[in-house]
XYZ file of C-alpha atoms in Angstrom:
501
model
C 5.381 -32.537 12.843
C 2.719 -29.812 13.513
C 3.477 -26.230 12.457
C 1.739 -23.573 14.610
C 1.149 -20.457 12.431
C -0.158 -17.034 14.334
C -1.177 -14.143 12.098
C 0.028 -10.563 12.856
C -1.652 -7.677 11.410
C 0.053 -4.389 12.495
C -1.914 -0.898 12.714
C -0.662 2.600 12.828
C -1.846 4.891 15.136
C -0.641 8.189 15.453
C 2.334 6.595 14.501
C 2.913 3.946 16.183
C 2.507 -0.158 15.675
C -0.180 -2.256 17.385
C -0.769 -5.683 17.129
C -3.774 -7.625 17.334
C -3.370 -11.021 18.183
C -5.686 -14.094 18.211
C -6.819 -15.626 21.737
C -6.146 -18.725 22.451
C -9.143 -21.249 23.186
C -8.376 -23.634 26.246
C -8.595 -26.569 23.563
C -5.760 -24.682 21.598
C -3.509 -24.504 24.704
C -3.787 -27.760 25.344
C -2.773 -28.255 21.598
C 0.544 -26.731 22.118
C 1.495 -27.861 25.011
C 1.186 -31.354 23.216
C 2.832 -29.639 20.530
C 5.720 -28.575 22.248
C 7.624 -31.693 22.295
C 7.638 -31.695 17.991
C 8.826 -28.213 17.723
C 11.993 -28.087 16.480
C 15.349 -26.109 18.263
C 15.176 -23.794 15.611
C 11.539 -22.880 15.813
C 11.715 -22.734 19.520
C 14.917 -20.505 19.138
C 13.167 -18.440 16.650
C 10.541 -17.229 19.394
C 12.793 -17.001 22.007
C 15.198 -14.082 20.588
C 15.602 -11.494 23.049
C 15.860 -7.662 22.474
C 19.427 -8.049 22.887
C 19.435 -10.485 20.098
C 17.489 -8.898 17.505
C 20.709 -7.054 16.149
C 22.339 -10.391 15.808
C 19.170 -11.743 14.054
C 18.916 -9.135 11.641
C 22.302 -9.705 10.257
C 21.976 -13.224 9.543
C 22.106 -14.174 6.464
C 19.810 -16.345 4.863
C 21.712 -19.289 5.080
C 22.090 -18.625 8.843
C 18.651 -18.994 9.219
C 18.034 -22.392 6.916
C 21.254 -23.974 7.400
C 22.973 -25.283 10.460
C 24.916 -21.905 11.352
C 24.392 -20.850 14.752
C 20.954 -19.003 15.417
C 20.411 -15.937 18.346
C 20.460 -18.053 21.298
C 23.601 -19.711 20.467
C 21.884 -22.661 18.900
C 22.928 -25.456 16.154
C 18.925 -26.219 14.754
C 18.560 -29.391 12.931
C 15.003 -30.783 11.572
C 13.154 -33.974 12.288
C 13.796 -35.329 8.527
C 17.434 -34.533 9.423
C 17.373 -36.800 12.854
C 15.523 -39.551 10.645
C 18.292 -39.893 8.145
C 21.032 -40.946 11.322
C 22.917 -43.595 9.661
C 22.170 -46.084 12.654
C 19.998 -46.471 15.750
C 22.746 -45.119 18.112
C 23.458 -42.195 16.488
C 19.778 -41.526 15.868
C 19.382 -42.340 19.660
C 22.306 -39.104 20.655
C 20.887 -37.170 18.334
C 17.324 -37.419 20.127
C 19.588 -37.138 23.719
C 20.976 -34.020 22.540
C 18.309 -32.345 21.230
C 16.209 -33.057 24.521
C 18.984 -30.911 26.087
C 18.481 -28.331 23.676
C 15.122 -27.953 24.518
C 15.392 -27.963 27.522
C 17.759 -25.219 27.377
C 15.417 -23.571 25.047
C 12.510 -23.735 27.508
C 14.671 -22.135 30.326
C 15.885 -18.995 27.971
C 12.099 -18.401 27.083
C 11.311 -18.151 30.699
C 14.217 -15.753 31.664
C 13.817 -13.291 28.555
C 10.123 -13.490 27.318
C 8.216 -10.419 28.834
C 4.612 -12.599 29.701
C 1.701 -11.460 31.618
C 1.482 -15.188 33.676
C 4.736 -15.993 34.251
C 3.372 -19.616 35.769
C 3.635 -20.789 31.808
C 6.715 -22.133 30.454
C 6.711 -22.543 26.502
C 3.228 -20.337 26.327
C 4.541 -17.108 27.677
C 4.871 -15.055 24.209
C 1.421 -15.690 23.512
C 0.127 -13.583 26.477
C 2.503 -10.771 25.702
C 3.680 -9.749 22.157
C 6.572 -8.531 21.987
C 7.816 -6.662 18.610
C 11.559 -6.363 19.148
C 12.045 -4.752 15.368
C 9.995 -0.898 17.375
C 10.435 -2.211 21.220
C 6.553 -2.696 21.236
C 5.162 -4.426 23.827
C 1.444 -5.024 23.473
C 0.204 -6.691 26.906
C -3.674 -5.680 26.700
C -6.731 -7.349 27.885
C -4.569 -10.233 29.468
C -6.744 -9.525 32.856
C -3.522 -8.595 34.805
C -4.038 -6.559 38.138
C -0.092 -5.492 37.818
C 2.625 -4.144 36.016
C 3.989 -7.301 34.657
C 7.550 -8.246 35.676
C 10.438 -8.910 32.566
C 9.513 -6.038 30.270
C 12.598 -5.635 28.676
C 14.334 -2.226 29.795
C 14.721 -0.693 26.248
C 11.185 -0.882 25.433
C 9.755 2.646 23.977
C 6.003 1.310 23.521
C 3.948 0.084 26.756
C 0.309 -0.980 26.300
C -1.249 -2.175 29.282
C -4.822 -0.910 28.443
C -7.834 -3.082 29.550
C -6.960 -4.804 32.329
C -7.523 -4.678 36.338
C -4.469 -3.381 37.127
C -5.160 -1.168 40.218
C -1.083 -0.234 41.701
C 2.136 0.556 39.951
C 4.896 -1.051 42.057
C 7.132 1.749 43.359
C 10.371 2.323 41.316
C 9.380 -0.600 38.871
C 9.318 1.980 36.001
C 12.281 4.095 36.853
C 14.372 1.397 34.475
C 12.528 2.028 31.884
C 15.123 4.828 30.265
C 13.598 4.269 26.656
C 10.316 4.530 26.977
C 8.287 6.890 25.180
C 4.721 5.880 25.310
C 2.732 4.258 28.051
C -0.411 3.191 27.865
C -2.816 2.452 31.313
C -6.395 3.106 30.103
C -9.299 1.471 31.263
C -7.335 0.082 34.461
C -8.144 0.446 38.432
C -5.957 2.930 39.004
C -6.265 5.322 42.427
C -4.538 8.237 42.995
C -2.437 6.411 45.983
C -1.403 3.323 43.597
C 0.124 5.793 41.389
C 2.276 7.939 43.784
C 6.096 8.458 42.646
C 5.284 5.681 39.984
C 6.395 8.286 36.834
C 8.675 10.523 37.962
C 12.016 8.444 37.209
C 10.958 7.571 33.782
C 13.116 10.068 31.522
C 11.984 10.016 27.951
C 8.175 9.810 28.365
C 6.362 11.496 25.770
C 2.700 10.176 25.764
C 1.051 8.860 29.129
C -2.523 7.776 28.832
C -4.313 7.153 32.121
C -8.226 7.303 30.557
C -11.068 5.326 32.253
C -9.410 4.775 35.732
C -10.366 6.065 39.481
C -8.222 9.126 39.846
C -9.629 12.043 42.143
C -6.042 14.467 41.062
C -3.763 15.004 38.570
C -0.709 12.787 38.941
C 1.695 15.493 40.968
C 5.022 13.607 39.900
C 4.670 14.019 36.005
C 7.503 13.660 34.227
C 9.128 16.844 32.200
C 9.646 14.728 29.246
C 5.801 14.626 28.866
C 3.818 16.288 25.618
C 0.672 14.326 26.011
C -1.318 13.227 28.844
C -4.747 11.837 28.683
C -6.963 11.768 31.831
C -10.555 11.202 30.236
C -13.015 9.542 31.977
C -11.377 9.526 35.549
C -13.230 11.179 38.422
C -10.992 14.550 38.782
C -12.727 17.222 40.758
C -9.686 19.886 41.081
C -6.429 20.577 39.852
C -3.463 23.065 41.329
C -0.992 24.962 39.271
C 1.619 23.103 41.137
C 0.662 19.927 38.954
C 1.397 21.515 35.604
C 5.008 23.163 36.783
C 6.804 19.664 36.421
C 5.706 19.667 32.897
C 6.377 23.194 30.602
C 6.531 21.064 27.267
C 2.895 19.797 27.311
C 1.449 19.888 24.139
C -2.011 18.618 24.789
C -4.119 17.570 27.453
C -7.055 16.172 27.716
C -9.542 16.142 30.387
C -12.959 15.145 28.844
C -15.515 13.631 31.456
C -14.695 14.453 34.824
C -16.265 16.557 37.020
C -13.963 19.480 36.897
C -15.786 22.733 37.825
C -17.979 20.786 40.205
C -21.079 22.625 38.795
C -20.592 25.429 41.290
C -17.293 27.016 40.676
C -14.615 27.223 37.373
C -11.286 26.122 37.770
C -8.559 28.519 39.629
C -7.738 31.111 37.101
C -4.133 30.694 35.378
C -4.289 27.131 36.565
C -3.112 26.213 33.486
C -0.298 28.844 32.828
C 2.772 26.801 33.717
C 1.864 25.032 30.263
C 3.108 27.774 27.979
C 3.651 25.340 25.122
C 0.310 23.597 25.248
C -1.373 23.577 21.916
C -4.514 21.413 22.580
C -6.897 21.650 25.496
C -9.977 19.266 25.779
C -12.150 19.715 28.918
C -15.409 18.476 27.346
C -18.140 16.888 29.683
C -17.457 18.791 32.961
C -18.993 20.830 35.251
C -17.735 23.873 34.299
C -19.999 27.476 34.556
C -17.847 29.628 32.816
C -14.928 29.349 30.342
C -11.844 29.188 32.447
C -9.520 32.692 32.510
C -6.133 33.282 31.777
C -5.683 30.219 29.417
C -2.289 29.940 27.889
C -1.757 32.043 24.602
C -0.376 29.132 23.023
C -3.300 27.205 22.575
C -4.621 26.733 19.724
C -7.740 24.044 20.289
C -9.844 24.439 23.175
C -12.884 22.130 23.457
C -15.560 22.942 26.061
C -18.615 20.911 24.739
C -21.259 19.146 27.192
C -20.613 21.611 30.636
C -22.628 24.037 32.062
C -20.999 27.196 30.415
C -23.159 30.423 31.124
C -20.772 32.900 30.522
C -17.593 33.709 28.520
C -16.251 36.492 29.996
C -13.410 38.546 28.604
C -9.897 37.819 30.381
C -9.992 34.075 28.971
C -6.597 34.831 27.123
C -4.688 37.681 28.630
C -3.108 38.699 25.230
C -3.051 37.623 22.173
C -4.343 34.514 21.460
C -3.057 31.422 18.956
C -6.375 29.970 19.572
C -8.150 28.775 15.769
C -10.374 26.198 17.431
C -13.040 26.465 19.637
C -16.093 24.239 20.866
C -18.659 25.632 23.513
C -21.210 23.470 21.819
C -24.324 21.862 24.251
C -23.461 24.501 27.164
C -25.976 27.274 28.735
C -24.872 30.159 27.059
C -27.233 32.937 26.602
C -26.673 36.597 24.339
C -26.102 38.273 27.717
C -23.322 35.526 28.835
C -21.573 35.658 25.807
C -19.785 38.909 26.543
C -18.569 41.531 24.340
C -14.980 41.615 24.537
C -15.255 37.623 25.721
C -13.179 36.951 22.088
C -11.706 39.947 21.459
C -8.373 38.513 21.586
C -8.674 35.647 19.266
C -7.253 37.335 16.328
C -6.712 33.932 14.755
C -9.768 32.279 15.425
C -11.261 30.151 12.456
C -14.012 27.759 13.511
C -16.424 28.568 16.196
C -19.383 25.823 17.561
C -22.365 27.550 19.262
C -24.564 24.918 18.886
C -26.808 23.877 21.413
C -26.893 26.743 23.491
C -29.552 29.137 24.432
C -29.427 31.956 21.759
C -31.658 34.381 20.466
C -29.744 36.527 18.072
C -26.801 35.808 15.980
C -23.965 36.709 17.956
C -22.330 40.048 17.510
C -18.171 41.461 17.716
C -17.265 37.921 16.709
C -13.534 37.895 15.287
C -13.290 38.746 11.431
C -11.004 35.626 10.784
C -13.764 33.225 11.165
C -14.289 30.272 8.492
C -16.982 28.169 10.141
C -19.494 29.579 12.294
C -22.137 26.980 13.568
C -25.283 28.559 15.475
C -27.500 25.251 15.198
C -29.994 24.297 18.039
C -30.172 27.600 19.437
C -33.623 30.073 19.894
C -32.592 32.258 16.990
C -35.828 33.798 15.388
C -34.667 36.413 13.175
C -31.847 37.039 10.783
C -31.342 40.953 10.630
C -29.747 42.553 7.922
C -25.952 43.539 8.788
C -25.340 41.194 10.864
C -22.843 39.183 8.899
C -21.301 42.477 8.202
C -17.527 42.116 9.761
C -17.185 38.389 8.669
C -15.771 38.719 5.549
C -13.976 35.525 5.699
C -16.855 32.966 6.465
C -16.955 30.139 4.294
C -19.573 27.552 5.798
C -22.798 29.187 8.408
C -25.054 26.786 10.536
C -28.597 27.896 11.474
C -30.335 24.481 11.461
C -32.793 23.521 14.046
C -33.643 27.263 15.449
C -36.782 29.225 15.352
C -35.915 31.099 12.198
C -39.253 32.797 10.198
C -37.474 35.846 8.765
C -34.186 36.664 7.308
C -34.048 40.244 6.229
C -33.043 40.482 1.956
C -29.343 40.990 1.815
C -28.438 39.473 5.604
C -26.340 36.973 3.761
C -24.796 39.479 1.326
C -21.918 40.375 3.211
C -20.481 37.215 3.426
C -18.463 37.166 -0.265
C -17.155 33.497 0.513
C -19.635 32.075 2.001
C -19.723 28.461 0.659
C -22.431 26.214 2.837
C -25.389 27.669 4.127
C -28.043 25.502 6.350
C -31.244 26.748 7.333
C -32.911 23.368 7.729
C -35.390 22.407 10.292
C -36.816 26.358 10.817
C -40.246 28.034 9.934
C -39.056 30.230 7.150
C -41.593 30.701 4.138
C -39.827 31.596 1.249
C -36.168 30.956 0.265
C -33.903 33.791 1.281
C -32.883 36.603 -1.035
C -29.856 37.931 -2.468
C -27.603 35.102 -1.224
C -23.830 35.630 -1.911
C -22.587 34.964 -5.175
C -19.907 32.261 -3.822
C -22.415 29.975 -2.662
C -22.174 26.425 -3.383
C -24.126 24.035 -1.705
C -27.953 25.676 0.431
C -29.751 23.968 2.507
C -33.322 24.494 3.279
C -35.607 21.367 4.298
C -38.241 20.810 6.866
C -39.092 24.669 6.487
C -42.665 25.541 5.638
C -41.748 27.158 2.088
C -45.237 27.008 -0.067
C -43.366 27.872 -3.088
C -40.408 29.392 -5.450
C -40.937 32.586 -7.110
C -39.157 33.142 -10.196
C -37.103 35.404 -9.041
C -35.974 33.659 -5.869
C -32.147 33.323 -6.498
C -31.851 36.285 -8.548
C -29.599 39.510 -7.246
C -31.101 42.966 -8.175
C -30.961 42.723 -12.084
C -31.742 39.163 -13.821
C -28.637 39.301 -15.059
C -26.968 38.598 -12.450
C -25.956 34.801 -11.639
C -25.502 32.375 -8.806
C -23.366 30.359 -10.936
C -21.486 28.557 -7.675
C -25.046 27.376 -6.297
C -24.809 23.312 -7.162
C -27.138 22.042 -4.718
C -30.264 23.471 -3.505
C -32.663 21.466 -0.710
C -35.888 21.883 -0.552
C -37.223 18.462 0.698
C -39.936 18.580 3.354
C -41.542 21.741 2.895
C -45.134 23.106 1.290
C -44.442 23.793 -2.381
C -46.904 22.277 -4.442
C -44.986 21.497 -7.614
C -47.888 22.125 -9.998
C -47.859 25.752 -9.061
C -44.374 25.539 -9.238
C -43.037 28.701 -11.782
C -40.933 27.106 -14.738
C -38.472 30.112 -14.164
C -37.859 29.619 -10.532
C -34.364 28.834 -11.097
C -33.113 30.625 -14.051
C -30.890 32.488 -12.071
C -29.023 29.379 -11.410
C -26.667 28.730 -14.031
C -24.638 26.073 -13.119
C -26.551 24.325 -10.500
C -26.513 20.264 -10.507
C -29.396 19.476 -8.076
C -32.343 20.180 -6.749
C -34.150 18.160 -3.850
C -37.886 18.895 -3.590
C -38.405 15.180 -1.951
């Protein structure tokens, strides 16, 4: 007899179980279908337990599941050795009889309870949809399906359908689905007319992902169940405040490459406040001009990278703000967009990405709480003296890749914590002085530094000691090392390494 093995290796993603299954050649299909009159009743009966049997499985005890006990499908298994030990050819010849029967019968529950994404197969249909009965997974992914299969068993909380051609959701076909927590459609042919009413009646949706598909909208009948909703990738152009009102409990959304903002105009202001519980906001890759106004307070990541952001204007949070995260990397703005009171009420604000933009000083009245501050790939040319002066809590700067030639002695003084500093990729000339005494790790490479003086990472008296500084950069600059002073880095204490190539 042939045993057909299958290997199942599970992932966790965000907490939740995937399974990646091999496909099946055409060769291998024919193999089991050859196969299929050797199985056994109780390997067929194995495969075949339903949802509403895997209760009854898991209290079988082991020699329910060796032994001749009945199985989940009400079955009596007995092996091939067993049917060749018959004592004489008629018995051996009812044996056969019956267990034809019992395949038979086999066959038919498979059909009626396996969920299968081409329900023309008979014995193959688990192998085109997994199920995982133990977490009510159903993984039904790049099967090529252009619908919502039929037979997904009602209690199912995991859906993945992502990866196929499926361009309509049958109307209703989901409202049954009373379990369900997560539903996965991405990278499907979905329009916004094949969707209508199609997630409404589903109760206990948490997590809808509708990524890579052809939607113009926002899905107006979104469930109130739902705390995250992914629409990256689609083709949305607006959005009302009426979409948002059928969902208060939203905890993040995501909206990355669309065409939101249309390059002309931002979005409606307070489009977004019916979400008063939203904590992350992603509207990278748009066409946004300015940084959409009265966001709610609750949000605490907002990424804007890739749009067309000129100006940040104050009124973006009316009140304070939860907000600790924000990205308004590759975008337009200039000193004279980035207005003065624009983050005035991000009290809380710890990490803020400039980069990319079209700056020509450091940015001033930026909130006191930042940690990271990155300012790389702007026009910056000049590092004035006080201009650190209210971040007292800045632990890692970014200047790489600007047109930095001076920093004023002292600039980087005020920052006490300051941990990581990069000036790579500038035109600066000597190494910076009096750099804070938490430093750990500088960066200064492709600069045009000739060489080190002695009393380069000394503070005021010698006695004074950089003794956080580990790592100092100086690859791909002008310093000829045989002019090099032997003192250049007395100052440094407890320093590890120093690149010069």
């Amino acid at each position: 007899m042939k045993v057909l093995s299958l290997m199942l290796i599970f992932l966790t993603v965000s907490g939740y179980s995937y399974v990646l299954q091999p496909r099946l050649t055409v060769a291998q299909v024919a193999e089991l279908e050859r196969d299929q009159s050797d199985m056994t009743s109780e390997q067929l009966g194995d495969v075949s337990l339903s949802v509403e049997e895997e209760e009854k499985a898991g209290e079988l005890t082991e020699e329910g599941k060796t032994g001749g006990k009945k199985m989940g499908g009400g079955l009596t298994p007995e092996t091939n050795s067993e049917r060749r030990m018959a004592p004489d050819d008629e018995t051996s010849q009812k044996s056969d009889q019956m267990d034809q029967l019992k395949q038979e019968k086999v066959e038919e529950e498979i059909q009626q309870k396996s969920v299968t994404c081409q329900p023309q197969q008979s014995f193959l249909v688990l192998f085109y949809c997994l199920k995982i009965f133990l977490l009510r997974v159903v993984q039904c992914s790049d099967k090529g399906v252009d619908k919502v299969p039929y037979g997904i068993p009602y209690n199912s909380r995991y859906i993945l359908l992502m990866n196929n051609h499926i361009d309509v959701i049958q109307l209703d076909l989901l409202n049954e689905y009373v379990s369900m927590e997560f539903l996965v459609l991405s990278n499907n042919r979905l329009k916004d007319e094949t969707i209508e009413g199609a997630f409404e009646g589903i109760p206990a949706l948490k997590r809808l992902y509708l990524n890579t598909n052809l939607l113009i909208s926002v899905p107006a009948d979104l469930p109130m169940s739902l705390e995250e909703l992914r629409l990256d990738n689609n083709h949305l152009i607006v959005m009302s405040e009426a979409a948002w009102a059928r969902c208060p409990g939203l905890l993040i959304l995501s909206l990355s490459n669309n065409s939101l903002g249309n390059g002309s105009e931002c979005l409606p202001n307070a489009v977004l406040s019916p979400l008063s519980s939203l904590r992350t906001l992603n509207l990278d890759h748009n066409q946004l001009t300015s940084v959409p106004l009265g966001l709610p307070l609750s949000i605490k990541q907002l990424y804007l990278k890739g749009n067309l952001i000129e100006q940040f204007r104050g009124g973006a949070f009316n009140g304070r703000s939860e907000l600790m995260v924000l990205d308004l990397s590759s975008n337009r703005l200039t000193n004279k967009g980035l207005l003065k009171d624009s983050l005035l009420n991000a009290t809380h604000l710890e990490s803020l990405n400039l980069e990319g933009n079209r700056l020509k000083q450091v940015p001033q009245h930026l909130p006191s709480s930042l940690k990271t501050l990155n300012l790389e790939g702007n026009l910056i040319s000049s590092i004035k003296k006080m201009v650190f002066g209210t971040l007292k809590n800045l632990e890692n700067l970014g200047l790489a890749r600007n047109k930095i030639f001076k920093v004023a002695p002292g600039a980087f003084k005020t920052l006490p914590v300051l941990h990581q500093l990069d000036l790579c990729h500038n035109t600066l000339r000597q190494v910076p002085r009096q750099l804070p005494k938490a430093l750990h790790s500088l960066a200064l490479t492709h600069n045009k530094i000739q060489t080190v003086p002695r009393d380069a990472f000394c503070w005021g008296n010698q006695s004074y000691s950089l003794s956080g500084l580990v790592r100092v950069q100086l690859e791909h600059n002008l310093i000829d090392m045989g002019k090099l002073d032997a003192q250049a880095f007395r100052c440094l204490r407890g320093f590890q390494v120093v690149h010069f190539y």
